[in-house]
Amino acid sequence: MTVLIDLPREAPVVGPGVTLRSLSEEVSNRVLLPNTPRWWWIGFALGMALLLTFVVQLIWLFINGVGIWGINIPVAWGFAIAEYVWWIALASGGTIVSALFFLTRSPWRSATNRIAETMLLSAAPCAGLLPIMHLGRQGLFYWLFPYSSVMGVWPQVRSPLWWDFVCLLCYILMSIMYYYTGLLPDLATVRDLARTRWKQVFYGVLALGWHGSARHWRNQQTVYAVMSAIMAPMVISVHSVVGLDFAGGITPGWHSTQFPPYFFFGAVISGTALIMMLTILVRWGYGLEDVLTGYHLNALAKVMLVGSVMLGYAYVWEAWGPIYGSDVAERTQFFYRIFGFYAACYWGKIVLNIVIPQLLWLPIVRRSEVLLFSISAGIIVGMWLERFVIVIPSLSHGYMPSYWGVFFPTFWDWAALAGTIGLFLSLFFLLLKLVPIVSMSEVREIVAKERSR
Amino acid sequence: MSQIFGIVGVFDRPEAVTDAAKHLRSLGFRAMDAYTPYPVEGLDQLLRPQRRMMLPLVMFAAAVAGAAWGYFIQTWDEVLNYPINVGGRPHNSWPAFIVGTFEFMLLVTIAAGLFGFLASCRLPRLYHPIFNADAFGRASVDRFVLCVEARDPSFEVEHLRRIFERFGAERVAEVPA
Amino acid sequence: MSIAHRDYWRSLEELAESPGFAQLVEREAPRFRDMLGPLDRRNFLRLMAAAMALGGLSDCGPEAEPRQLLPYVEQPPGIVPGQARYYATATTRSGFATGVLIEHRMARPVKVEGNPDHPASLGAASAIMQASILELYDPRRAQTILGQGQIDSWEHLITALFDRREQLLARGGAGLRLLTGAVTSPSLRAQIALLQQQFPAMRWHQWEPLGRGNERIASERMLGRPLDRRFDLDNADIIFAIESDLISNVPGWLAYARQFAAHRRPDETGGKMSRIYAIESTPTLIGAKADHRLALGPADLAAAMRYLAAITGAGPQDWQQTPVADAAWLRAAADDLNQHKGRVLVHAGREQPVEIHLLADAINNALGAFGQTIRLIEPVAPSGSTDQSLEALVGDMTAGRVDTLVMLETNPVYDAPADLDFTAALNRVPLSVSLALYADETAMASTWLVPATQEYEAWGDARAFDGTITIQQPQVRRLYNGHSPHELLAVLHGNTLPIDYQLVRDFWQNETHQRGIGDFDRFWHEALRIGIVENSAAPTVTATPNASALTSLQAAEKPVPGVQLLFREDPLVGGGRDVNNPWLLETPRPFTRLTWDNAALIAPATAKRLGLGIGDVLEIADHGRKVRAPVFVLPGQAADCITLPLGFGHTAGGLGADIGFDAYRLRTSAAPWITRGATLSRTGETYRLATVQGHDRVAGRDLVREGTLTEYQDNPDFLRRPETDQSLYPEYKYPRYAWAMAIDLNSCIGCQSCVVACQAENNIPTVGKDMVLQERIMHWLRIDRYYHGPVDNPAVAFEPVPCMHCEQAPCEVVCPVHATVHDHDGLNLMVYNRCIGTRFCSNNCPYKVRRFNYFGFAERDDRPPESWNPEVTVRNRGVMEKCTYCIQRIRHAEIEADKQDRLVPDGAIQTACQQSCPTQAIIFGNRNDRDSGVARRKASLLDYTLLDELNTRPRTSYAALIRNPNPKIGDREA
């Protein structure tokens, strides 16, 4: 990774005119100044509108049960699970950028990690809600907690679903703590720059009285480094375990040892793609061009490219296994995937995740925000298709030909998708308004370095 | 002399703070601290050379405890408390317990990290006398503040003021307690 | 009330004078009768008020008094909660009885099981028998008497009939007609005889839409008089089946199926097997089991039969000259038949024309089948020329010679031949009474609808295919104040207070008296207890077949080009009789796997030629009568033949109304089974047919192991695979019991009995067509149907698939909440209360036997609460469920055994599917017990498990399918 990132720079990490003060004010004012840009309102309104559909579909779901979706036997898992995997991948991308590239000491990470983590915190709830929604008896989801829930019966901890539940739980909690540890100094800055009383109190309380003493800094640096060293394997484990949800089953199309890395590659590319889109948005919306420079976009683009190549590798093995292997069920399954009822989804994911991103080899493409934005959007759609292809066609063509069937999404399936997107947008725009979206303390170091050079 | 907390020198360059701090320590000052908008390499080691970082050890201990706890609740569940034949698998299917163990380990470690960090910083502490320092607000933006506290035996305002100014402090001020 | 749509003031006066009003008052408020004299205005208004109020009440008549069974508050003596009691009775179709035992829980009938002592059941119970319990409880049954479409009363009907009776007696019964189906009931026949004494001019007509007239005519011409046949398949080494319903529909088919299967298990008969040849136009169950099968259109089939008759020496030799397709095949078959003289059976289905039946009998005769494999008995349901007699009736009705028509549980308006136009004729009959279970087409068109009792509600009697008599006893107090046919006839006799119990009992009292049986009470109790009247079976009679019967045949008709329509009974709704039964509607048809609809069945080649696909709606027109039917492409169907299943498309009645299309509308009295020259036109519309099977072939999997008898004889374990059972884990031990199931693919004939039995026993809800289309059908046990070989005439394999109860169950490992786990007997349990509905278990079940309650299907099921089986949890929304090996029965037996401090003896536990299976294809028991039936089956070298490469160690295993092809005939794949 580092090798890739430390290529001769194509753009400076921070713009020339940036000083410590200008940086702090530029960033802090976004949360301090009362005037809110129109694009924020539009985004937030869109989020809330979709969130409303989410609420409606939740009510309908709780009244009628999961039967309102298109799922059936054999295809007992539908959109809910595919989208859960999709969301958790997007969320993981946040940690990958902020933790993994902290360890690699990549300079570009400093400005983008807050966006990444904010995205993580907004995506994680979507990922967390879907598996609960998809339960037949949603009210009893707490039986998954490791305690003696009914008549001394505990969860069945051999189930990949339980592993997944634990992973998700830990992941969300840990992400919040990690996020907060990094955020603390910036909250202090906002506190100190705040002019209105209630904002001073609000951020003062959040800052817990941080006063940036040498001792604080040293503690924070140490613990943050160790945390990153933990979050990195954590995020890999999270998505590997999501992969185990499927690899742990014997269903043809799922039962594959390559799933854990395969899923992680997916997380890398889709997470980075979303960060890319949000970075471009924030950069443009908040006019932070000299803090979030082309250097950052370029670096993210390269990560996306790497992700795409890794994913392509996984796709090759996904195909090679069944073709080379002797299991007739696996083979029928695979050919059903690529030629069957859902073939369009399969080829769609190939094009969007593998073919188109190869454009990123060209520096011109990496410099054009429009192209980067659309390629990233394509990747996110493509990853949705990938999850769909993994979950649904595998189930619809299992071992028993007599019980082959197909899944048609109903209106409520789409409502669930739209709803989670709404939840994400609402949360993200809310956090955008509440917390400094660029890690000032870290960028200051870079500014200082630049200046001392 | 206890009506003031100490005296601060405000610098605009990290190097100045480091030099001033070096000098003050050579003069035998101990009760002092520096406040900077971003971590300044080696400053804390300079001010407290004998201080050792316990946090990593704490987190390591937490990791071990978390792993043990994680494995235990799973064994308690499947082996000790309610052993039952699940799909013909042995009660103690340890390979299946690894994931849970691992996740619990990490969770506990991170939690220990965060709370250990806050504790070692004496946080949360919403009030601190240093906040009274003139223009301290800029210490979290673009200024580097060195503070010698009044409790230092050889604390003497004018002497310190001169030292600060010699090291190019753009402002020197007393901090009311 | 009829006044509703009249102008108010005028109507009151009219009403006040009208006799209708007098009757109304008489019925609703007898006390007011005397006030009907001179009416002053006040009286009149008071009266009106009362009449209207009461009239209002009469609308909610039956509900006013509680009719449903109530649970006990105080426990009556002799009834132990949790202990089932069984009462014998019989259920009849087309008059023929099959003995059943009805399981009672807390004095509620909850399940129908076959009566092992009854020759037509031998313990087995067909799908229709199983489902009859739901008919008993069906809230959609006719519940009130309707006169002229108005709610009316039994007393009033009696008065009406009495008025008419006076006139009839005066006329000696002229104008009185009785229309029934086939009647085997001795007591009812006696009543009819009595009626005919009272009314010499009365005529009794019988109408069976799916009667066996051709068979009877053939036997008249061949044997001189109409005789019924009983078959002895134990003596039949070769069965030559001409679209035969021998193991799917003939009276007594359950018993025949058992005999049939007993000779299809080489691993139990020491490598001996019968051989089956089948030639047919549309697939039959016996055709599916056949070792050699030809799909022939009717004309080719006739030609083939003549050819066969010729070479077996049964028919004129010159018939050999006329060239036929498949001559080699027929020669080989004929040689085979000739080599087994006296041990062959040629059987033709009832749909076959008289000619085919004659040919079959001639061949039987030539090969000495009579007396060997065919035993003759006097007809169990003797009748005049039944099928024509409806035409006679309609003729008289239209001519106005009928003024009183009494119809007992028959529905001619729906199923009479289309050319007769029974409806029009019926409208010309002043007084028509229809005793009907449902407010069906005929009942609604008659002047009186009398709700009939369901068979389990009333006393009666009936005879089985072999003449054995069963006295039917009611299982429960009448739910919906119906009346039995005996009662209605008694009214015609002049009996004002008919009680079925007395009618039947009195009949048997003097019957026994005549038979010289002394102790009637003993006889009565014994007959009721065991469910049959002992040695009442009809004695075999001898008749010398007339060898020259074939000479009467005219020259073979030339095969006509174009499509021909075959009218066939739907395998599950019995020509319309059972179309209101949700279980039967939702049970997949053996071949089409179709639910909730019938469809026009077309051969793949024909469909391709006509450019038709599954679901295309076809308009079939014949003599100006039109029917729109969705197409279903059925492998094995003869080219250019379209099979139209009868029994759907009702316009009135219960649940079955408006389901499917009504093929009767194309069926004429001249051509009841086949018509030629119908015109097809595509409507361009499509219709969604709810089939439950995704794919017809095994797709390269090792699901159905199949071989030939010679292979088996050469090397009995030729189908064995190297042992794959390996495990990293230590094995669990099941020291006490290891419950297991063995399913014999050679025995399974795909009749679906087990499917419905499972549904009845385990409270499995029906989900309806929409949910079937959404692939959410709930059956715990399904019978997969696989084809292999050419699509025009494929080999068929039926494979029942319950839960495999894997010892290394993949489903259990992935459940995060311990909701599905193993018990100490190695059963794969499903803990409903613990299930939170992740559905991972279903995804991880390679056999796809798990079912999920996507909605509250059980709550939606509109059956009365008391009809559910209290032994089995009714599952609610959001939980997974599956086959439990009938754990309620297992636990019951275990507890009983523990009380006696011993192990459960073999055979003490029968799962519902096993119990209902006519061929004993399913065996359940304790695998640890080396001499248990199941252990012996599993020891067979043909035993294998599904998908054993997954190493799931199923407790359910299968015996491989062995066919016994004639070496002289190439394999059909060749």
Short mmCIF file of C-alpha atoms in Angstrom, two decimals, chain B residues 77-78 82 84-91 93 95, chain C residues 729-730 732 734 807-809 812-813 818 821-823:
data_model
loop_
_atom_site.label_atom_id
_atom_site.label_comp_id
_atom_site.label_asym_id
_atom_site.label_seq_id
_atom_site.Cartn_x
_atom_site.Cartn_y
_atom_site.Cartn_z
CA ASP B 77 -22.76 -21.63 27.09
CA GLU B 78 -22.02 -24.68 24.98
CA TYR B 82 -26.38 -26.21 28.66
CA ILE B 84 -26.72 -30.00 23.75
CA ASN B 85 -26.15 -31.91 20.55
CA VAL B 86 -26.01 -29.35 17.77
CA GLY B 87 -25.64 -30.93 14.35
CA GLY B 88 -23.47 -33.70 15.76
CA ARG B 89 -20.70 -31.26 16.57
CA PRO B 90 -18.76 -31.66 19.82
CA HIS B 91 -19.81 -29.45 22.72
CA SER B 93 -16.12 -26.86 19.15
CA PRO B 95 -12.56 -23.59 16.19
CA TYR C 729 -15.51 -35.14 15.25
CA PRO C 730 -16.26 -37.97 17.66
CA TYR C 732 -22.58 -39.08 19.06
CA TYR C 734 -27.73 -42.99 20.35
CA GLU C 807 -27.08 -36.69 12.19
CA GLN C 808 -24.65 -33.99 11.07
CA ALA C 809 -27.42 -31.53 10.37
CA GLU C 812 -28.55 -26.86 13.29
CA VAL C 813 -25.04 -25.54 13.14
CA HIS C 818 -30.41 -23.17 19.53
CA VAL C 821 -31.05 -29.11 17.78
CA HIS C 822 -30.73 -32.86 18.17
CA ASP C 823 -32.38 -34.91 20.85
#
